[in-house]
Amino acid sequence: MTTIKILPHAEYCPQGATLNVTPGTSICEALLENHINIEHACDMSCACTTCHVIVREGFKSLNEMEETEEDLLDRAWGLEPNSRLSCQAIVAQQDLVVEIPKYSINHAKENH
C-alpha cells in the first residue's frame, strides 16, 4: 500500500487526511473512495482541469504525463511545475503529499 497525505483544504478536507492506496489507482479515485469529493466535471476522462492537484512530495514516482494532460494543465488555476490532473496521475509505490488548490476553473460545482 502507498500512503497519500492530503494537505488541509477548507472545503474538501479541512483537517487533511492520510490515505492508504493500492498502487495503480489514480489520485482522483483514491480521493473519491475516501470521501474527499474533489471536483471531476469530466468524470475522469481527461477533458477538464477541475481535478487539478499539486504533488508536493513523490511527483517523480507518478506515471509519465501524456500530451493531452499537459495541454489541459495550461488552463488550470494555480499551475505549478509539480501539478497533475488527479484523474491521470497513477499512484506507484512511493508515498505522496498532495495539495488540492483553493480554486478550479469550474464556475458551477458538480454533484458527484
CSV table of N, CA and C in Angstrom, one decimal:
chain,number,residue,atom,x,y,z
A,1,MET,N,0.8,-1.2,0.0
A,1,MET,CA,0.0,0.0,0.0
A,1,MET,C,0.9,1.3,0.0
A,2,THR,N,0.4,2.3,-0.7
A,2,THR,CA,1.1,3.5,-0.7
A,2,THR,C,0.3,4.5,0.1
A,3,THR,N,1.0,5.4,0.8
A,3,THR,CA,0.3,6.4,1.6
A,3,THR,C,0.3,7.7,0.9
A,4,ILE,N,-0.9,8.3,0.8
A,4,ILE,CA,-1.1,9.7,0.3
A,4,ILE,C,-1.5,10.6,1.4
A,5,LYS,N,-0.7,11.6,1.7
A,5,LYS,CA,-1.1,12.6,2.7
A,5,LYS,C,-1.7,13.7,2.0
A,6,ILE,N,-3.0,14.1,2.3
A,6,ILE,CA,-3.7,15.2,1.7
A,6,ILE,C,-3.6,16.4,2.6
A,7,LEU,N,-3.0,17.4,2.1
A,7,LEU,CA,-2.9,18.6,3.0
A,7,LEU,C,-4.3,19.3,3.2
A,8,PRO,N,-4.5,20.0,4.3
A,8,PRO,CA,-5.8,20.5,4.6
A,8,PRO,C,-6.3,21.5,3.4
A,9,HIS,N,-7.6,21.3,3.1
A,9,HIS,CA,-8.3,22.2,2.1
A,9,HIS,C,-9.6,22.6,2.8
A,10,ALA,N,-9.9,23.9,2.8
A,10,ALA,CA,-11.0,24.4,3.6
A,10,ALA,C,-12.4,23.7,3.2
A,11,GLU,N,-12.6,23.4,2.0
A,11,GLU,CA,-13.9,22.8,1.6
A,11,GLU,C,-13.8,21.2,1.5
A,12,TYR,N,-12.8,20.7,0.9
A,12,TYR,CA,-12.8,19.2,0.6
A,12,TYR,C,-12.3,18.4,1.8
A,13,CYS,N,-11.4,18.9,2.5
A,13,CYS,CA,-10.7,18.1,3.6
A,13,CYS,C,-10.1,19.0,4.6
A,14,PRO,N,-10.9,19.7,5.4
A,14,PRO,CA,-10.5,20.7,6.4
A,14,PRO,C,-9.4,20.3,7.3
A,15,GLN,N,-9.3,19.0,7.7
A,15,GLN,CA,-8.3,18.5,8.7
A,15,GLN,C,-7.2,17.9,8.0
A,16,GLY,N,-7.2,17.8,6.7
A,16,GLY,CA,-6.2,17.0,6.0
A,16,GLY,C,-6.6,15.5,6.1
A,17,ALA,N,-5.8,14.6,5.5
A,17,ALA,CA,-6.1,13.2,5.6
A,17,ALA,C,-4.9,12.4,5.2
A,18,THR,N,-4.9,11.2,5.7
A,18,THR,CA,-3.9,10.2,5.2
A,18,THR,C,-4.6,9.0,4.7
A,19,LEU,N,-4.3,8.7,3.4
A,19,LEU,CA,-5.0,7.6,2.7
A,19,LEU,C,-4.0,6.5,2.5
A,20,ASN,N,-4.5,5.2,2.6
A,20,ASN,CA,-3.7,4.1,2.2
A,20,ASN,C,-4.3,3.6,0.8
A,21,VAL,N,-3.5,3.6,-0.2
A,21,VAL,CA,-4.0,3.4,-1.6
A,21,VAL,C,-3.2,2.2,-2.2
A,22,THR,N,-3.9,1.4,-3.0
A,22,THR,CA,-3.3,0.4,-3.8
A,22,THR,C,-2.6,1.0,-5.0
A,23,PRO,N,-1.3,0.7,-5.2
A,23,PRO,CA,-0.6,1.2,-6.4
A,23,PRO,C,-1.4,0.8,-7.7
A,24,GLY,N,-1.4,1.8,-8.6
A,24,GLY,CA,-2.2,1.6,-9.8
A,24,GLY,C,-3.5,2.3,-9.8
A,25,THR,N,-3.8,2.9,-8.7
A,25,THR,CA,-5.0,3.7,-8.5
A,25,THR,C,-4.7,5.2,-8.9
A,26,SER,N,-5.6,5.9,-9.5
A,26,SER,CA,-5.4,7.3,-9.7
A,26,SER,C,-5.6,8.1,-8.4
A,27,ILE,N,-4.9,9.2,-8.4
A,27,ILE,CA,-5.1,10.1,-7.2
A,27,ILE,C,-6.6,10.5,-7.0
A,28,CYS,N,-7.3,10.8,-8.1
A,28,CYS,CA,-8.7,11.1,-8.1
A,28,CYS,C,-9.5,10.0,-7.5
A,29,GLU,N,-9.3,8.8,-8.0
A,29,GLU,CA,-10.0,7.6,-7.5
A,29,GLU,C,-9.8,7.5,-6.0
A,30,ALA,N,-8.6,7.6,-5.6
A,30,ALA,CA,-8.2,7.5,-4.1
A,30,ALA,C,-8.9,8.5,-3.3
A,31,LEU,N,-9.0,9.7,-3.8
A,31,LEU,CA,-9.7,10.8,-3.0
A,31,LEU,C,-11.2,10.5,-2.9
A,32,LEU,N,-11.8,10.1,-4.0
A,32,LEU,CA,-13.2,9.9,-4.0
A,32,LEU,C,-13.6,8.7,-3.2
A,33,GLU,N,-12.8,7.6,-3.3
A,33,GLU,CA,-13.0,6.4,-2.5
A,33,GLU,C,-12.9,6.7,-1.0
A,34,ASN,N,-12.2,7.7,-0.6
A,34,ASN,CA,-12.1,8.1,0.8
A,34,ASN,C,-12.9,9.3,1.2
A,35,HIS,N,-14.0,9.5,0.4
A,35,HIS,CA,-14.9,10.6,0.7
A,35,HIS,C,-14.4,12.0,0.7
A,36,ILE,N,-13.3,12.2,-0.1
A,36,ILE,CA,-12.8,13.6,-0.4
A,36,ILE,C,-13.3,13.9,-1.8
A,37,ASN,N,-14.4,14.6,-1.8
A,37,ASN,CA,-15.1,14.8,-3.1
A,37,ASN,C,-14.6,15.9,-4.0
A,38,ILE,N,-13.4,15.7,-4.4
A,38,ILE,CA,-12.7,16.6,-5.3
A,38,ILE,C,-13.6,16.7,-6.6
A,39,GLU,N,-13.6,17.9,-7.2
A,39,GLU,CA,-14.3,18.1,-8.5
A,39,GLU,C,-13.7,17.2,-9.5
A,40,HIS,N,-14.5,16.7,-10.4
A,40,HIS,CA,-14.1,15.9,-11.6
A,40,HIS,C,-15.2,16.0,-12.6
A,41,ALA,N,-15.4,17.2,-13.2
A,41,ALA,CA,-16.5,17.5,-14.0
A,41,ALA,C,-16.6,16.6,-15.3
A,42,CYS,N,-15.5,16.1,-15.8
A,42,CYS,CA,-15.5,15.3,-17.0
A,42,CYS,C,-15.5,13.8,-16.6
A,43,ASP,N,-15.8,13.5,-15.4
A,43,ASP,CA,-15.9,12.1,-15.0
A,43,ASP,C,-14.6,11.3,-15.2
A,44,MET,N,-13.5,12.0,-15.0
A,44,MET,CA,-12.1,11.4,-15.1
A,44,MET,C,-11.7,11.0,-16.5
A,45,SER,N,-12.2,11.7,-17.5
A,45,SER,CA,-11.8,11.4,-18.9
A,45,SER,C,-10.8,12.3,-19.5
A,46,CYS,N,-10.1,13.1,-18.6
A,46,CYS,CA,-9.0,13.9,-19.1
A,46,CYS,C,-9.5,15.0,-20.1
A,47,ALA,N,-10.6,15.6,-19.8
A,47,ALA,CA,-11.2,16.6,-20.6
A,47,ALA,C,-11.5,18.0,-20.0
A,48,CYS,N,-11.0,18.1,-18.7
A,48,CYS,CA,-11.2,19.4,-18.0
A,48,CYS,C,-10.0,19.5,-17.0
A,49,THR,N,-10.0,20.5,-16.2
A,49,THR,CA,-8.9,20.6,-15.2
A,49,THR,C,-9.5,20.7,-13.8
A,50,THR,N,-10.7,20.3,-13.5
A,50,THR,CA,-11.3,20.5,-12.2
A,50,THR,C,-10.7,19.6,-11.1
A,51,CYS,N,-10.0,18.6,-11.5
A,51,CYS,CA,-9.4,17.7,-10.5
A,51,CYS,C,-7.9,18.0,-10.3
A,52,HIS,N,-7.5,19.1,-10.8
A,52,HIS,CA,-6.0,19.5,-10.6
A,52,HIS,C,-5.6,19.4,-9.2
A,53,VAL,N,-4.4,18.9,-9.0
A,53,VAL,CA,-3.7,18.8,-7.7
A,53,VAL,C,-2.3,19.2,-7.9
A,54,ILE,N,-1.7,19.5,-6.8
A,54,ILE,CA,-0.2,19.8,-6.7
A,54,ILE,C,0.4,18.7,-5.9
A,55,VAL,N,1.4,18.0,-6.5
A,55,VAL,CA,2.0,16.9,-5.8
A,55,VAL,C,3.3,17.5,-5.1
A,56,ARG,N,3.2,17.7,-3.8
A,56,ARG,CA,4.3,18.3,-3.0
A,56,ARG,C,5.5,17.3,-2.8
A,57,GLU,N,5.2,16.1,-2.7
A,57,GLU,CA,6.2,15.1,-2.5
A,57,GLU,C,5.8,13.8,-3.3
A,58,GLY,N,6.8,13.2,-3.9
A,58,GLY,CA,6.6,12.0,-4.7
A,58,GLY,C,6.2,12.1,-6.1
A,59,PHE,N,6.3,13.4,-6.6
A,59,PHE,CA,5.9,13.7,-8.0
A,59,PHE,C,6.5,12.7,-9.0
A,60,LYS,N,7.8,12.5,-8.9
A,60,LYS,CA,8.6,11.7,-9.9
A,60,LYS,C,8.2,10.3,-9.9
A,61,SER,N,7.5,9.8,-8.9
A,61,SER,CA,7.1,8.4,-8.8
A,61,SER,C,5.8,8.1,-9.7
A,62,LEU,N,5.1,9.2,-10.0
A,62,LEU,CA,3.9,9.0,-10.8
A,62,LEU,C,4.2,8.6,-12.2
A,63,ASN,N,3.2,8.1,-12.9
A,63,ASN,CA,3.3,7.8,-14.3
A,63,ASN,C,3.6,9.0,-15.1
A,64,GLU,N,4.2,8.9,-16.3
A,64,GLU,CA,4.6,10.0,-17.1
A,64,GLU,C,3.3,10.7,-17.6
A,65,MET,N,3.4,12.0,-17.7
A,65,MET,CA,2.2,12.7,-18.2
A,65,MET,C,2.1,12.6,-19.7
A,66,GLU,N,0.9,12.4,-20.2
A,66,GLU,CA,0.7,12.4,-21.7
A,66,GLU,C,0.4,13.8,-22.2
A,67,GLU,N,0.5,14.0,-23.5
A,67,GLU,CA,0.4,15.3,-24.1
A,67,GLU,C,-1.0,16.0,-23.8
A,68,THR,N,-2.0,15.2,-23.8
A,68,THR,CA,-3.4,15.8,-23.5
A,68,THR,C,-3.4,16.4,-22.2
A,69,GLU,N,-2.9,15.7,-21.2
A,69,GLU,CA,-2.9,16.2,-19.8
A,69,GLU,C,-2.0,17.5,-19.7
A,70,GLU,N,-0.9,17.5,-20.4
A,70,GLU,CA,0.0,18.7,-20.4
A,70,GLU,C,-0.7,19.9,-21.0
A,71,ASP,N,-1.4,19.7,-22.1
A,71,ASP,CA,-2.2,20.8,-22.7
A,71,ASP,C,-3.3,21.3,-21.8
A,72,LEU,N,-4.0,20.4,-21.2
A,72,LEU,CA,-5.1,20.8,-20.3
A,72,LEU,C,-4.6,21.6,-19.1
A,73,LEU,N,-3.5,21.1,-18.5
A,73,LEU,CA,-2.9,21.8,-17.3
A,73,LEU,C,-2.6,23.2,-17.5
A,74,ASP,N,-2.4,23.6,-18.8
A,74,ASP,CA,-2.1,25.1,-19.0
A,74,ASP,C,-3.3,25.9,-18.6
A,75,ARG,N,-4.5,25.3,-18.5
A,75,ARG,CA,-5.7,26.1,-18.2
A,75,ARG,C,-6.0,26.0,-16.7
A,76,ALA,N,-5.3,25.3,-15.9
A,76,ALA,CA,-5.6,25.1,-14.5
A,76,ALA,C,-5.2,26.3,-13.7
A,77,TRP,N,-6.1,26.6,-12.7
A,77,TRP,CA,-5.8,27.7,-11.8
A,77,TRP,C,-4.7,27.3,-10.8
A,78,GLY,N,-3.7,28.2,-10.6
A,78,GLY,CA,-2.6,27.9,-9.7
A,78,GLY,C,-1.6,26.9,-10.2
A,79,LEU,N,-1.4,26.8,-11.5
A,79,LEU,CA,-0.5,25.8,-12.0
A,79,LEU,C,0.9,26.0,-11.5
A,80,GLU,N,1.5,24.8,-11.1
A,80,GLU,CA,2.9,24.8,-10.7
A,80,GLU,C,3.6,23.7,-11.4
A,81,PRO,N,5.0,23.7,-11.4
A,81,PRO,CA,5.7,22.6,-12.1
A,81,PRO,C,5.3,21.2,-11.7
A,82,ASN,N,4.9,21.0,-10.5
A,82,ASN,CA,4.5,19.7,-10.0
A,82,ASN,C,3.0,19.5,-9.9
A,83,SER,N,2.3,20.2,-10.8
A,83,SER,CA,0.8,20.0,-11.0
A,83,SER,C,0.5,18.8,-11.8
A,84,ARG,N,-0.6,18.1,-11.5
A,84,ARG,CA,-1.1,17.0,-12.3
A,84,ARG,C,-2.6,17.0,-12.2
A,85,LEU,N,-3.2,16.4,-13.2
A,85,LEU,CA,-4.7,16.2,-13.1
A,85,LEU,C,-4.8,14.9,-12.3
A,86,SER,N,-5.5,14.9,-11.2
A,86,SER,CA,-5.5,13.8,-10.4
A,86,SER,C,-6.2,12.5,-11.0
A,87,CYS,N,-7.0,12.7,-12.1
A,87,CYS,CA,-7.6,11.6,-12.7
A,87,CYS,C,-6.6,10.9,-13.6
A,88,GLN,N,-5.5,11.5,-13.9
A,88,GLN,CA,-4.5,10.9,-14.8
A,88,GLN,C,-3.2,10.5,-14.0
A,89,ALA,N,-3.0,11.0,-12.8
A,89,ALA,CA,-1.8,10.7,-12.0
A,89,ALA,C,-2.0,9.3,-11.3
A,90,ILE,N,-1.3,8.3,-11.7
A,90,ILE,CA,-1.4,7.0,-11.2
A,90,ILE,C,-0.4,6.8,-10.1
A,91,VAL,N,-0.8,6.3,-9.0
A,91,VAL,CA,0.0,6.1,-7.8
A,91,VAL,C,0.9,4.9,-8.0
A,92,ALA,N,2.2,5.1,-7.6
A,92,ALA,CA,3.1,3.9,-7.7
A,92,ALA,C,3.3,3.5,-6.3
A,93,GLN,N,4.6,3.1,-5.9
A,93,GLN,CA,4.8,2.6,-4.6
A,93,GLN,C,5.5,3.6,-3.6
A,94,GLN,N,5.7,4.8,-4.1
A,94,GLN,CA,6.3,5.9,-3.3
A,94,GLN,C,5.2,6.7,-2.7
A,95,ASP,N,5.3,7.0,-1.4
A,95,ASP,CA,4.3,7.8,-0.7
A,95,ASP,C,4.3,9.2,-1.3
A,96,LEU,N,3.1,9.8,-1.2
A,96,LEU,CA,2.8,11.2,-1.8
A,96,LEU,C,2.3,12.1,-0.8
A,97,VAL,N,2.6,13.4,-1.0
A,97,VAL,CA,1.9,14.5,-0.3
A,97,VAL,C,1.3,15.3,-1.4
A,98,VAL,N,-0.1,15.5,-1.3
A,98,VAL,CA,-0.9,16.2,-2.3
A,98,VAL,C,-1.6,17.4,-1.7
A,99,GLU,N,-1.6,18.5,-2.5
A,99,GLU,CA,-2.4,19.6,-2.1
A,99,GLU,C,-3.5,19.9,-3.2
A,100,ILE,N,-4.7,20.1,-2.7
A,100,ILE,CA,-5.8,20.4,-3.6
A,100,ILE,C,-5.8,22.0,-3.7
A,101,PRO,N,-5.7,22.6,-4.9
A,101,PRO,CA,-5.7,24.0,-5.0
A,101,PRO,C,-7.0,24.6,-4.4
A,102,LYS,N,-6.9,25.9,-4.0
A,102,LYS,CA,-8.0,26.6,-3.5
A,102,LYS,C,-9.2,26.7,-4.5
A,103,TYR,N,-8.8,26.9,-5.7
A,103,TYR,CA,-9.9,27.2,-6.8
A,103,TYR,C,-9.7,26.2,-7.9
A,104,SER,N,-10.7,26.1,-8.7
A,104,SER,CA,-10.6,25.5,-10.0
A,104,SER,C,-11.3,26.4,-11.1
A,105,ILE,N,-11.2,26.0,-12.3
A,105,ILE,CA,-11.8,26.8,-13.3
A,105,ILE,C,-13.3,26.6,-13.4
A,106,ASN,N,-13.9,25.7,-12.7
A,106,ASN,CA,-15.3,25.3,-12.8
A,106,ASN,C,-16.1,26.4,-12.1
A,107,HIS,N,-17.1,27.0,-12.8
A,107,HIS,CA,-17.9,28.0,-12.2
A,107,HIS,C,-19.1,27.4,-11.5
A,108,ALA,N,-19.5,26.2,-11.7
A,108,ALA,CA,-20.6,25.6,-11.0
A,108,ALA,C,-20.1,24.2,-10.5
A,109,LYS,N,-20.4,23.9,-9.3
A,109,LYS,CA,-20.0,22.6,-8.7
A,109,LYS,C,-20.9,21.5,-9.2
A,110,GLU,N,-20.2,20.4,-9.5
A,110,GLU,CA,-20.9,19.2,-9.9
A,110,GLU,C,-21.4,18.4,-8.6
A,111,ASN,N,-22.5,17.7,-8.7
A,111,ASN,CA,-22.9,16.9,-7.6
A,111,ASN,C,-22.5,15.5,-7.7
A,112,HIS,N,-21.2,15.2,-7.5
A,112,HIS,CA,-20.7,13.8,-7.6
A,112,HIS,C,-20.7,13.2,-6.2
